[in-house]
């Protein structure tokens, strides 16, 4: 892993088109600005991991019987 | 064509009806070819996204608009331009569901819908910018409401 030290308002370039700027630092929080082409999706790592986990859960829970029960008209 | 699946037995399908997900799905990057099958009726609430590359892999999808007609996922057009020319694309949106045995715990991923262009037969799972949509949305109560009203 490459580790770089940057100050507020300094930036790094990733390739020719993606720039990451340190907008501000407050205690343990760093605010980053990202300038990238619109076709580059940018997401917090946590959300991407949540989606990976949720997809795994979804593929492990295929309860066709539950769906069938669920669809049954009410008997009341 | 014929596919042996874990959940649906042997499935007959037309080669032209397959869907391609160029990047797979998050967590399943190798799964790039799928069949989309309604659970029972053509306008079903539930659909199955059956992987062709791996017969054991399938996902339950929900046509969430039937429960939440105001569902309004926001995505940059550039993010889905791989699906083909958006000017005349026919987009369909589904949401991946987790369906546990206790059906009341059923949940859907509103944050990352599956978007399919039925003209190019390409699809992808995109992360929408709406802050109000979560990865785990428990939808049973809303579903019950629409069922009772309908």
PDB file of C-alpha atoms in Angstrom:
ATOM      1  CA  UNK A   1       0.000   0.000   0.000  1.00  0.00           C
ATOM      2  CA  UNK A   2       1.181   3.474  -0.854  1.00  0.00           C
ATOM      3  CA  UNK A   3       0.979   5.889   2.071  1.00  0.00           C
ATOM      4  CA  UNK A   4       1.143   9.617   1.381  1.00  0.00           C
ATOM      5  CA  UNK A   5       1.054  12.521   3.787  1.00  0.00           C
ATOM      6  CA  UNK A   6      -1.105  15.410   2.644  1.00  0.00           C
ATOM      7  CA  UNK A   7      -2.129  18.687   4.233  1.00  0.00           C
ATOM      8  CA  UNK A   8      -5.466  20.418   4.010  1.00  0.00           C
ATOM      9  CA  UNK A   9      -6.306  21.495   0.422  1.00  0.00           C
ATOM     10  CA  UNK A  10      -3.548  19.322  -1.012  1.00  0.00           C
ATOM     11  CA  UNK A  11      -4.548  16.510  -3.338  1.00  0.00           C
ATOM     12  CA  UNK A  12      -3.426  13.353  -5.063  1.00  0.00           C
ATOM     13  CA  UNK A  13      -4.077  12.200  -8.610  1.00  0.00           C
ATOM     14  CA  UNK A  14      -5.127   8.618  -9.368  1.00  0.00           C
ATOM     15  CA  UNK A  15      -4.422   8.150 -13.042  1.00  0.00           C
ATOM     16  CA  UNK A  16      -5.165  11.091 -15.299  1.00  0.00           C
ATOM     17  CA  UNK A  17      -8.751  11.678 -14.350  1.00  0.00           C
ATOM     18  CA  UNK A  18      -9.320  11.146 -10.657  1.00  0.00           C
ATOM     19  CA  UNK A  19      -8.297  13.700  -8.075  1.00  0.00           C
ATOM     20  CA  UNK A  20      -8.720  13.279  -4.312  1.00  0.00           C
ATOM     21  CA  UNK A  21      -8.480  16.464  -2.258  1.00  0.00           C
ATOM     22  CA  UNK A  22      -8.220  16.804   1.502  1.00  0.00           C
ATOM     23  CA  UNK A  23     -10.917  19.399   2.188  1.00  0.00           C
ATOM     24  CA  UNK A  24     -10.587  19.474   5.924  1.00  0.00           C
ATOM     25  CA  UNK A  25      -9.414  17.659   9.015  1.00  0.00           C
ATOM     26  CA  UNK A  26     -11.248  17.688  12.314  1.00  0.00           C
ATOM     27  CA  UNK A  27     -10.001  15.423  15.069  1.00  0.00           C
ATOM     28  CA  UNK A  28     -10.314  11.871  13.732  1.00  0.00           C
ATOM     29  CA  UNK A  29     -12.391  12.843  10.708  1.00  0.00           C
ATOM     30  CA  UNK A  30     -11.018  13.684   7.311  1.00  0.00           C
ATOM     31  CA  UNK A  31     -13.248  15.280   4.695  1.00  0.00           C
ATOM     32  CA  UNK A  32     -12.276  14.263   1.181  1.00  0.00           C
ATOM     33  CA  UNK A  33     -13.321  15.798  -2.098  1.00  0.00           C
ATOM     34  CA  UNK A  34     -13.235  13.574  -5.164  1.00  0.00           C
ATOM     35  CA  UNK A  35     -13.148  14.859  -8.712  1.00  0.00           C
ATOM     36  CA  UNK A  36     -13.731  12.042 -11.169  1.00  0.00           C
ATOM     37  CA  UNK A  37     -15.501  11.402 -14.475  1.00  0.00           C
ATOM     38  CA  UNK A  38     -19.172  10.629 -13.915  1.00  0.00           C
ATOM     39  CA  UNK A  39     -18.771   7.075 -15.135  1.00  0.00           C
ATOM     40  CA  UNK A  40     -16.488   6.286 -12.180  1.00  0.00           C
ATOM     41  CA  UNK A  41     -18.729   5.101  -9.353  1.00  0.00           C
ATOM     42  CA  UNK A  42     -17.518   6.276  -5.953  1.00  0.00           C
ATOM     43  CA  UNK A  43     -18.875   4.741  -2.773  1.00  0.00           C
ATOM     44  CA  UNK A  44     -17.911   4.370   0.824  1.00  0.00           C
ATOM     45  CA  UNK A  45     -16.320   0.983   1.281  1.00  0.00           C
ATOM     46  CA  UNK A  46     -18.871   0.098   3.990  1.00  0.00           C
ATOM     47  CA  UNK A  47     -21.840   0.363   1.645  1.00  0.00           C
ATOM     48  CA  UNK A  48     -20.218  -1.812  -1.012  1.00  0.00           C
ATOM     49  CA  UNK A  49     -19.385  -4.437   1.625  1.00  0.00           C
ATOM     50  CA  UNK A  50     -22.951  -4.323   2.940  1.00  0.00           C
ATOM     51  CA  UNK A  51     -24.248  -5.012  -0.558  1.00  0.00           C
ATOM     52  CA  UNK A  52     -21.839  -7.923  -1.014  1.00  0.00           C
ATOM     53  CA  UNK A  53     -23.002  -9.428   2.277  1.00  0.00           C
ATOM     54  CA  UNK A  54     -26.663  -8.817   1.473  1.00  0.00           C
ATOM     55  CA  UNK A  55     -26.282 -10.542  -1.916  1.00  0.00           C
ATOM     56  CA  UNK A  56     -24.682 -13.508  -0.196  1.00  0.00           C
ATOM     57  CA  UNK A  57     -27.537 -13.632   2.310  1.00  0.00           C
ATOM     58  CA  UNK A  58     -30.071 -13.380  -0.517  1.00  0.00           C
ATOM     59  CA  UNK A  59     -28.538 -16.273  -2.427  1.00  0.00           C
ATOM     60  CA  UNK A  60     -28.501 -18.369   0.738  1.00  0.00           C
ATOM     61  CA  UNK A  61     -32.177 -17.687   1.480  1.00  0.00           C
ATOM     62  CA  UNK A  62     -34.299 -18.986  -1.337  1.00  0.00           C
ATOM     63  CA  UNK A  63     -37.470 -19.966   0.482  1.00  0.00           C
ATOM     64  CA  UNK A  64     -39.902 -20.829  -2.256  1.00  0.00           C
ATOM     65  CA  UNK A  65     -42.298 -22.408   0.225  1.00  0.00           C
ATOM     66  CA  UNK A  66     -42.401 -19.213   2.265  1.00  0.00           C
ATOM     67  CA  UNK A  67     -43.308 -17.270  -0.872  1.00  0.00           C
ATOM     68  CA  UNK A  68     -46.064 -19.715  -1.719  1.00  0.00           C
ATOM     69  CA  UNK A  69     -47.531 -19.404   1.774  1.00  0.00           C
ATOM     70  CA  UNK A  70     -47.145 -15.668   1.618  1.00  0.00           C
ATOM     71  CA  UNK A  71     -49.141 -15.422  -1.601  1.00  0.00           C
ATOM     72  CA  UNK A  72     -52.075 -17.480  -0.409  1.00  0.00           C
ATOM     73  CA  UNK A  73     -55.287 -15.492  -0.232  1.00  0.00           C
ATOM     74  CA  UNK A  74     -56.411 -14.840   3.312  1.00  0.00           C
ATOM     75  CA  UNK A  75     -58.923 -17.287   4.644  1.00  0.00           C
ATOM     76  CA  UNK A  76     -60.857 -14.719   6.702  1.00  0.00           C
TER      77      UNK A  76
ATOM     78  CA  UNK B   1     -30.926 -24.874 -24.019  1.00  0.00           C
ATOM     79  CA  UNK B   2     -31.102 -26.668 -20.709  1.00  0.00           C
ATOM     80  CA  UNK B   3     -29.779 -25.741 -17.314  1.00  0.00           C
ATOM     81  CA  UNK B   4     -29.687 -27.849 -14.192  1.00  0.00           C
ATOM     82  CA  UNK B   5     -30.479 -25.647 -11.211  1.00  0.00           C
ATOM     83  CA  UNK B   6     -30.460 -26.251  -7.503  1.00  0.00           C
ATOM     84  CA  UNK B   7     -33.808 -24.635  -6.759  1.00  0.00           C
ATOM     85  CA  UNK B   8     -35.865 -25.104  -9.910  1.00  0.00           C
ATOM     86  CA  UNK B   9     -34.671 -28.433 -11.255  1.00  0.00           C
ATOM     87  CA  UNK B  10     -34.031 -28.588 -14.999  1.00  0.00           C
ATOM     88  CA  UNK B  11     -34.870 -25.315 -16.687  1.00  0.00           C
ATOM     89  CA  UNK B  12     -35.428 -24.991 -20.435  1.00  0.00           C
ATOM     90  CA  UNK B  13     -34.505 -21.616 -21.858  1.00  0.00           C
ATOM     91  CA  UNK B  14     -34.044 -19.783 -25.109  1.00  0.00           C
ATOM     92  CA  UNK B  15     -30.507 -18.535 -25.714  1.00  0.00           C
ATOM     93  CA  UNK B  16     -31.911 -15.147 -26.743  1.00  0.00           C
ATOM     94  CA  UNK B  17     -33.642 -14.711 -23.414  1.00  0.00           C
ATOM     95  CA  UNK B  18     -30.494 -14.673 -21.282  1.00  0.00           C
ATOM     96  CA  UNK B  19     -29.246 -11.571 -19.497  1.00  0.00           C
ATOM     97  CA  UNK B  20     -25.615 -10.476 -19.327  1.00  0.00           C
ATOM     98  CA  UNK B  21     -24.247  -8.711 -16.256  1.00  0.00           C
ATOM     99  CA  UNK B  22     -20.799  -7.607 -17.484  1.00  0.00           C
ATOM    100  CA  UNK B  23     -19.464  -7.155 -13.920  1.00  0.00           C
ATOM    101  CA  UNK B  24     -21.477  -9.833 -12.182  1.00  0.00           C
ATOM    102  CA  UNK B  25     -23.011  -8.762  -8.879  1.00  0.00           C
ATOM    103  CA  UNK B  26     -21.185  -7.402  -5.827  1.00  0.00           C
ATOM    104  CA  UNK B  27     -19.885 -10.507  -4.053  1.00  0.00           C
ATOM    105  CA  UNK B  28     -20.361 -12.595  -7.223  1.00  0.00           C
ATOM    106  CA  UNK B  29     -18.076 -11.106  -9.883  1.00  0.00           C
ATOM    107  CA  UNK B  30     -17.973 -14.371 -11.875  1.00  0.00           C
ATOM    108  CA  UNK B  31     -21.731 -14.620 -12.209  1.00  0.00           C
ATOM    109  CA  UNK B  32     -22.336 -12.829 -15.492  1.00  0.00           C
ATOM    110  CA  UNK B  33     -25.140 -14.753 -17.235  1.00  0.00           C
ATOM    111  CA  UNK B  34     -28.633 -15.017 -15.848  1.00  0.00           C
ATOM    112  CA  UNK B  35     -32.211 -15.965 -16.516  1.00  0.00           C
ATOM    113  CA  UNK B  36     -35.012 -13.810 -15.120  1.00  0.00           C
ATOM    114  CA  UNK B  37     -38.041 -15.895 -14.291  1.00  0.00           C
ATOM    115  CA  UNK B  38     -41.311 -14.728 -12.733  1.00  0.00           C
ATOM    116  CA  UNK B  39     -42.226 -16.873  -9.729  1.00  0.00           C
ATOM    117  CA  UNK B  40     -45.603 -17.934 -11.101  1.00  0.00           C
ATOM    118  CA  UNK B  41     -47.543 -15.312 -13.060  1.00  0.00           C
ATOM    119  CA  UNK B  42     -46.164 -12.886 -15.697  1.00  0.00           C
ATOM    120  CA  UNK B  43     -46.680  -9.799 -13.518  1.00  0.00           C
ATOM    121  CA  UNK B  44     -45.592 -11.456 -10.333  1.00  0.00           C
ATOM    122  CA  UNK B  45     -44.319  -9.622  -7.284  1.00  0.00           C
ATOM    123  CA  UNK B  46     -41.480 -12.149  -7.058  1.00  0.00           C
ATOM    124  CA  UNK B  47     -38.915 -13.042  -9.707  1.00  0.00           C
ATOM    125  CA  UNK B  48     -35.947 -15.352  -9.727  1.00  0.00           C
ATOM    126  CA  UNK B  49     -32.586 -14.321 -11.067  1.00  0.00           C
ATOM    127  CA  UNK B  50     -31.061 -17.675 -11.875  1.00  0.00           C
ATOM    128  CA  UNK B  51     -27.362 -17.753 -12.691  1.00  0.00           C
ATOM    129  CA  UNK B  52     -26.474 -19.727 -15.817  1.00  0.00           C
ATOM    130  CA  UNK B  53     -22.764 -19.944 -14.975  1.00  0.00           C
ATOM    131  CA  UNK B  54     -23.604 -21.633 -11.661  1.00  0.00           C
ATOM    132  CA  UNK B  55     -26.853 -23.580 -11.430  1.00  0.00           C
ATOM    133  CA  UNK B  56     -26.722 -23.474  -7.633  1.00  0.00           C
ATOM    134  CA  UNK B  57     -26.789 -19.683  -7.548  1.00  0.00           C
ATOM    135  CA  UNK B  58     -30.060 -17.755  -7.627  1.00  0.00           C
ATOM    136  CA  UNK B  59     -31.498 -14.599  -6.131  1.00  0.00           C
ATOM    137  CA  UNK B  60     -35.055 -13.681  -5.241  1.00  0.00           C
ATOM    138  CA  UNK B  61     -36.046 -10.350  -6.738  1.00  0.00           C
ATOM    139  CA  UNK B  62     -39.058  -8.204  -5.958  1.00  0.00           C
ATOM    140  CA  UNK B  63     -40.882  -5.823  -8.254  1.00  0.00           C
ATOM    141  CA  UNK B  64     -40.861  -3.273  -5.481  1.00  0.00           C
ATOM    142  CA  UNK B  65     -43.106  -0.783  -7.322  1.00  0.00           C
ATOM    143  CA  UNK B  66     -46.045  -3.046  -6.599  1.00  0.00           C
ATOM    144  CA  UNK B  67     -45.514  -2.350  -2.906  1.00  0.00           C
ATOM    145  CA  UNK B  68     -43.860   1.075  -3.007  1.00  0.00           C
ATOM    146  CA  UNK B  69     -45.207   2.920  -6.078  1.00  0.00           C
ATOM    147  CA  UNK B  70     -43.167   5.985  -5.067  1.00  0.00           C
ATOM    148  CA  UNK B  71     -39.840   4.159  -5.106  1.00  0.00           C
ATOM    149  CA  UNK B  72     -37.554   6.562  -6.954  1.00  0.00           C
ATOM    150  CA  UNK B  73     -33.942   5.387  -7.209  1.00  0.00           C
ATOM    151  CA  UNK B  74     -31.517   8.061  -8.387  1.00  0.00           C
ATOM    152  CA  UNK B  75     -28.529   7.115 -10.491  1.00  0.00           C
ATOM    153  CA  UNK B  76     -26.209   9.060 -12.792  1.00  0.00           C
ATOM    154  CA  UNK B  77     -26.887   8.097 -16.432  1.00  0.00           C
ATOM    155  CA  UNK B  78     -23.131   7.675 -16.910  1.00  0.00           C
ATOM    156  CA  UNK B  79     -23.091   4.911 -14.308  1.00  0.00           C
ATOM    157  CA  UNK B  80     -25.453   2.740 -16.323  1.00  0.00           C
ATOM    158  CA  UNK B  81     -24.386   3.665 -19.821  1.00  0.00           C
ATOM    159  CA  UNK B  82     -22.891   0.206 -20.226  1.00  0.00           C
ATOM    160  CA  UNK B  83     -26.437  -1.093 -20.493  1.00  0.00           C
ATOM    161  CA  UNK B  84     -26.717   0.547 -23.911  1.00  0.00           C
ATOM    162  CA  UNK B  85     -28.033   3.760 -25.391  1.00  0.00           C
ATOM    163  CA  UNK B  86     -30.260   5.145 -22.652  1.00  0.00           C
ATOM    164  CA  UNK B  87     -32.228   7.352 -25.045  1.00  0.00           C
ATOM    165  CA  UNK B  88     -34.186   4.360 -26.253  1.00  0.00           C
ATOM    166  CA  UNK B  89     -33.515   1.892 -23.493  1.00  0.00           C
ATOM    167  CA  UNK B  90     -36.287  -0.098 -21.880  1.00  0.00           C
ATOM    168  CA  UNK B  91     -35.242  -0.245 -18.281  1.00  0.00           C
ATOM    169  CA  UNK B  92     -36.672  -2.571 -15.696  1.00  0.00           C
ATOM    170  CA  UNK B  93     -35.878  -2.330 -12.026  1.00  0.00           C
ATOM    171  CA  UNK B  94     -35.906  -5.117  -9.465  1.00  0.00           C
ATOM    172  CA  UNK B  95     -34.635  -5.347  -5.925  1.00  0.00           C
ATOM    173  CA  UNK B  96     -32.758  -8.239  -4.395  1.00  0.00           C
ATOM    174  CA  UNK B  97     -34.684  -9.808  -1.528  1.00  0.00           C
ATOM    175  CA  UNK B  98     -33.662 -11.949   1.397  1.00  0.00           C
ATOM    176  CA  UNK B  99     -36.497 -14.369   2.109  1.00  0.00           C
ATOM    177  CA  UNK B 100     -35.957 -16.192   5.381  1.00  0.00           C
ATOM    178  CA  UNK B 101     -38.230 -18.939   6.652  1.00  0.00           C
ATOM    179  CA  UNK B 102     -39.868 -16.405   8.920  1.00  0.00           C
ATOM    180  CA  UNK B 103     -41.440 -14.415   6.110  1.00  0.00           C
ATOM    181  CA  UNK B 104     -42.090 -11.410   8.327  1.00  0.00           C
ATOM    182  CA  UNK B 105     -38.332 -10.883   8.332  1.00  0.00           C
ATOM    183  CA  UNK B 106     -38.300 -10.586   4.558  1.00  0.00           C
ATOM    184  CA  UNK B 107     -36.187  -7.652   3.445  1.00  0.00           C
ATOM    185  CA  UNK B 108     -35.186  -5.950   0.211  1.00  0.00           C
ATOM    186  CA  UNK B 109     -32.158  -3.981  -0.848  1.00  0.00           C
ATOM    187  CA  UNK B 110     -33.505  -0.586  -1.899  1.00  0.00           C
ATOM    188  CA  UNK B 111     -30.038   0.955  -1.968  1.00  0.00           C
ATOM    189  CA  UNK B 112     -28.746  -1.238  -4.794  1.00  0.00           C
ATOM    190  CA  UNK B 113     -31.436  -2.132  -7.334  1.00  0.00           C
ATOM    191  CA  UNK B 114     -30.889  -4.397 -10.310  1.00  0.00           C
ATOM    192  CA  UNK B 115     -31.320  -2.397 -13.508  1.00  0.00           C
ATOM    193  CA  UNK B 116     -31.953  -4.291 -16.740  1.00  0.00           C
ATOM    194  CA  UNK B 117     -32.179  -2.904 -20.259  1.00  0.00           C
ATOM    195  CA  UNK B 118     -34.509  -5.340 -21.958  1.00  0.00           C
ATOM    196  CA  UNK B 119     -33.394  -4.191 -25.426  1.00  0.00           C
ATOM    197  CA  UNK B 120     -29.699  -4.994 -24.984  1.00  0.00           C
ATOM    198  CA  UNK B 121     -30.457  -7.669 -22.367  1.00  0.00           C
ATOM    199  CA  UNK B 122     -27.737  -6.266 -20.166  1.00  0.00           C
ATOM    200  CA  UNK B 123     -28.031  -5.693 -16.472  1.00  0.00           C
ATOM    201  CA  UNK B 124     -26.165  -4.424 -13.472  1.00  0.00           C
ATOM    202  CA  UNK B 125     -26.644  -3.778  -9.785  1.00  0.00           C
ATOM    203  CA  UNK B 126     -26.163  -0.079  -9.113  1.00  0.00           C
ATOM    204  CA  UNK B 127     -25.816   1.864  -5.896  1.00  0.00           C
ATOM    205  CA  UNK B 128     -28.283   4.734  -5.859  1.00  0.00           C
ATOM    206  CA  UNK B 129     -27.565   8.122  -4.356  1.00  0.00           C
ATOM    207  CA  UNK B 130     -30.786   8.316  -2.282  1.00  0.00           C
ATOM    208  CA  UNK B 131     -29.836   8.512   1.385  1.00  0.00           C
ATOM    209  CA  UNK B 132     -33.283   7.361   2.467  1.00  0.00           C
ATOM    210  CA  UNK B 133     -32.922   3.879   0.965  1.00  0.00           C
ATOM    211  CA  UNK B 134     -31.219   1.172   2.959  1.00  0.00           C
ATOM    212  CA  UNK B 135     -29.547  -2.097   2.021  1.00  0.00           C
ATOM    213  CA  UNK B 136     -31.870  -3.888   4.442  1.00  0.00           C
ATOM    214  CA  UNK B 137     -35.412  -2.607   4.150  1.00  0.00           C
ATOM    215  CA  UNK B 138     -37.943  -4.762   6.022  1.00  0.00           C
ATOM    216  CA  UNK B 139     -40.907  -4.650   3.705  1.00  0.00           C
ATOM    217  CA  UNK B 140     -43.394  -7.127   5.160  1.00  0.00           C
ATOM    218  CA  UNK B 141     -45.629  -4.568   6.882  1.00  0.00           C
ATOM    219  CA  UNK B 142     -45.923  -2.428   3.735  1.00  0.00           C
ATOM    220  CA  UNK B 143     -46.653  -5.506   1.687  1.00  0.00           C
ATOM    221  CA  UNK B 144     -49.414  -6.560   4.063  1.00  0.00           C
ATOM    222  CA  UNK B 145     -50.932  -3.115   3.755  1.00  0.00           C
ATOM    223  CA  UNK B 146     -51.114  -3.255  -0.042  1.00  0.00           C
ATOM    224  CA  UNK B 147     -52.434  -6.800   0.140  1.00  0.00           C
ATOM    225  CA  UNK B 148     -55.230  -5.757   2.477  1.00  0.00           C
ATOM    226  CA  UNK B 149     -56.108  -2.746   0.376  1.00  0.00           C
ATOM    227  CA  UNK B 150     -56.050  -4.672  -2.851  1.00  0.00           C
TER     228      UNK B 150
END
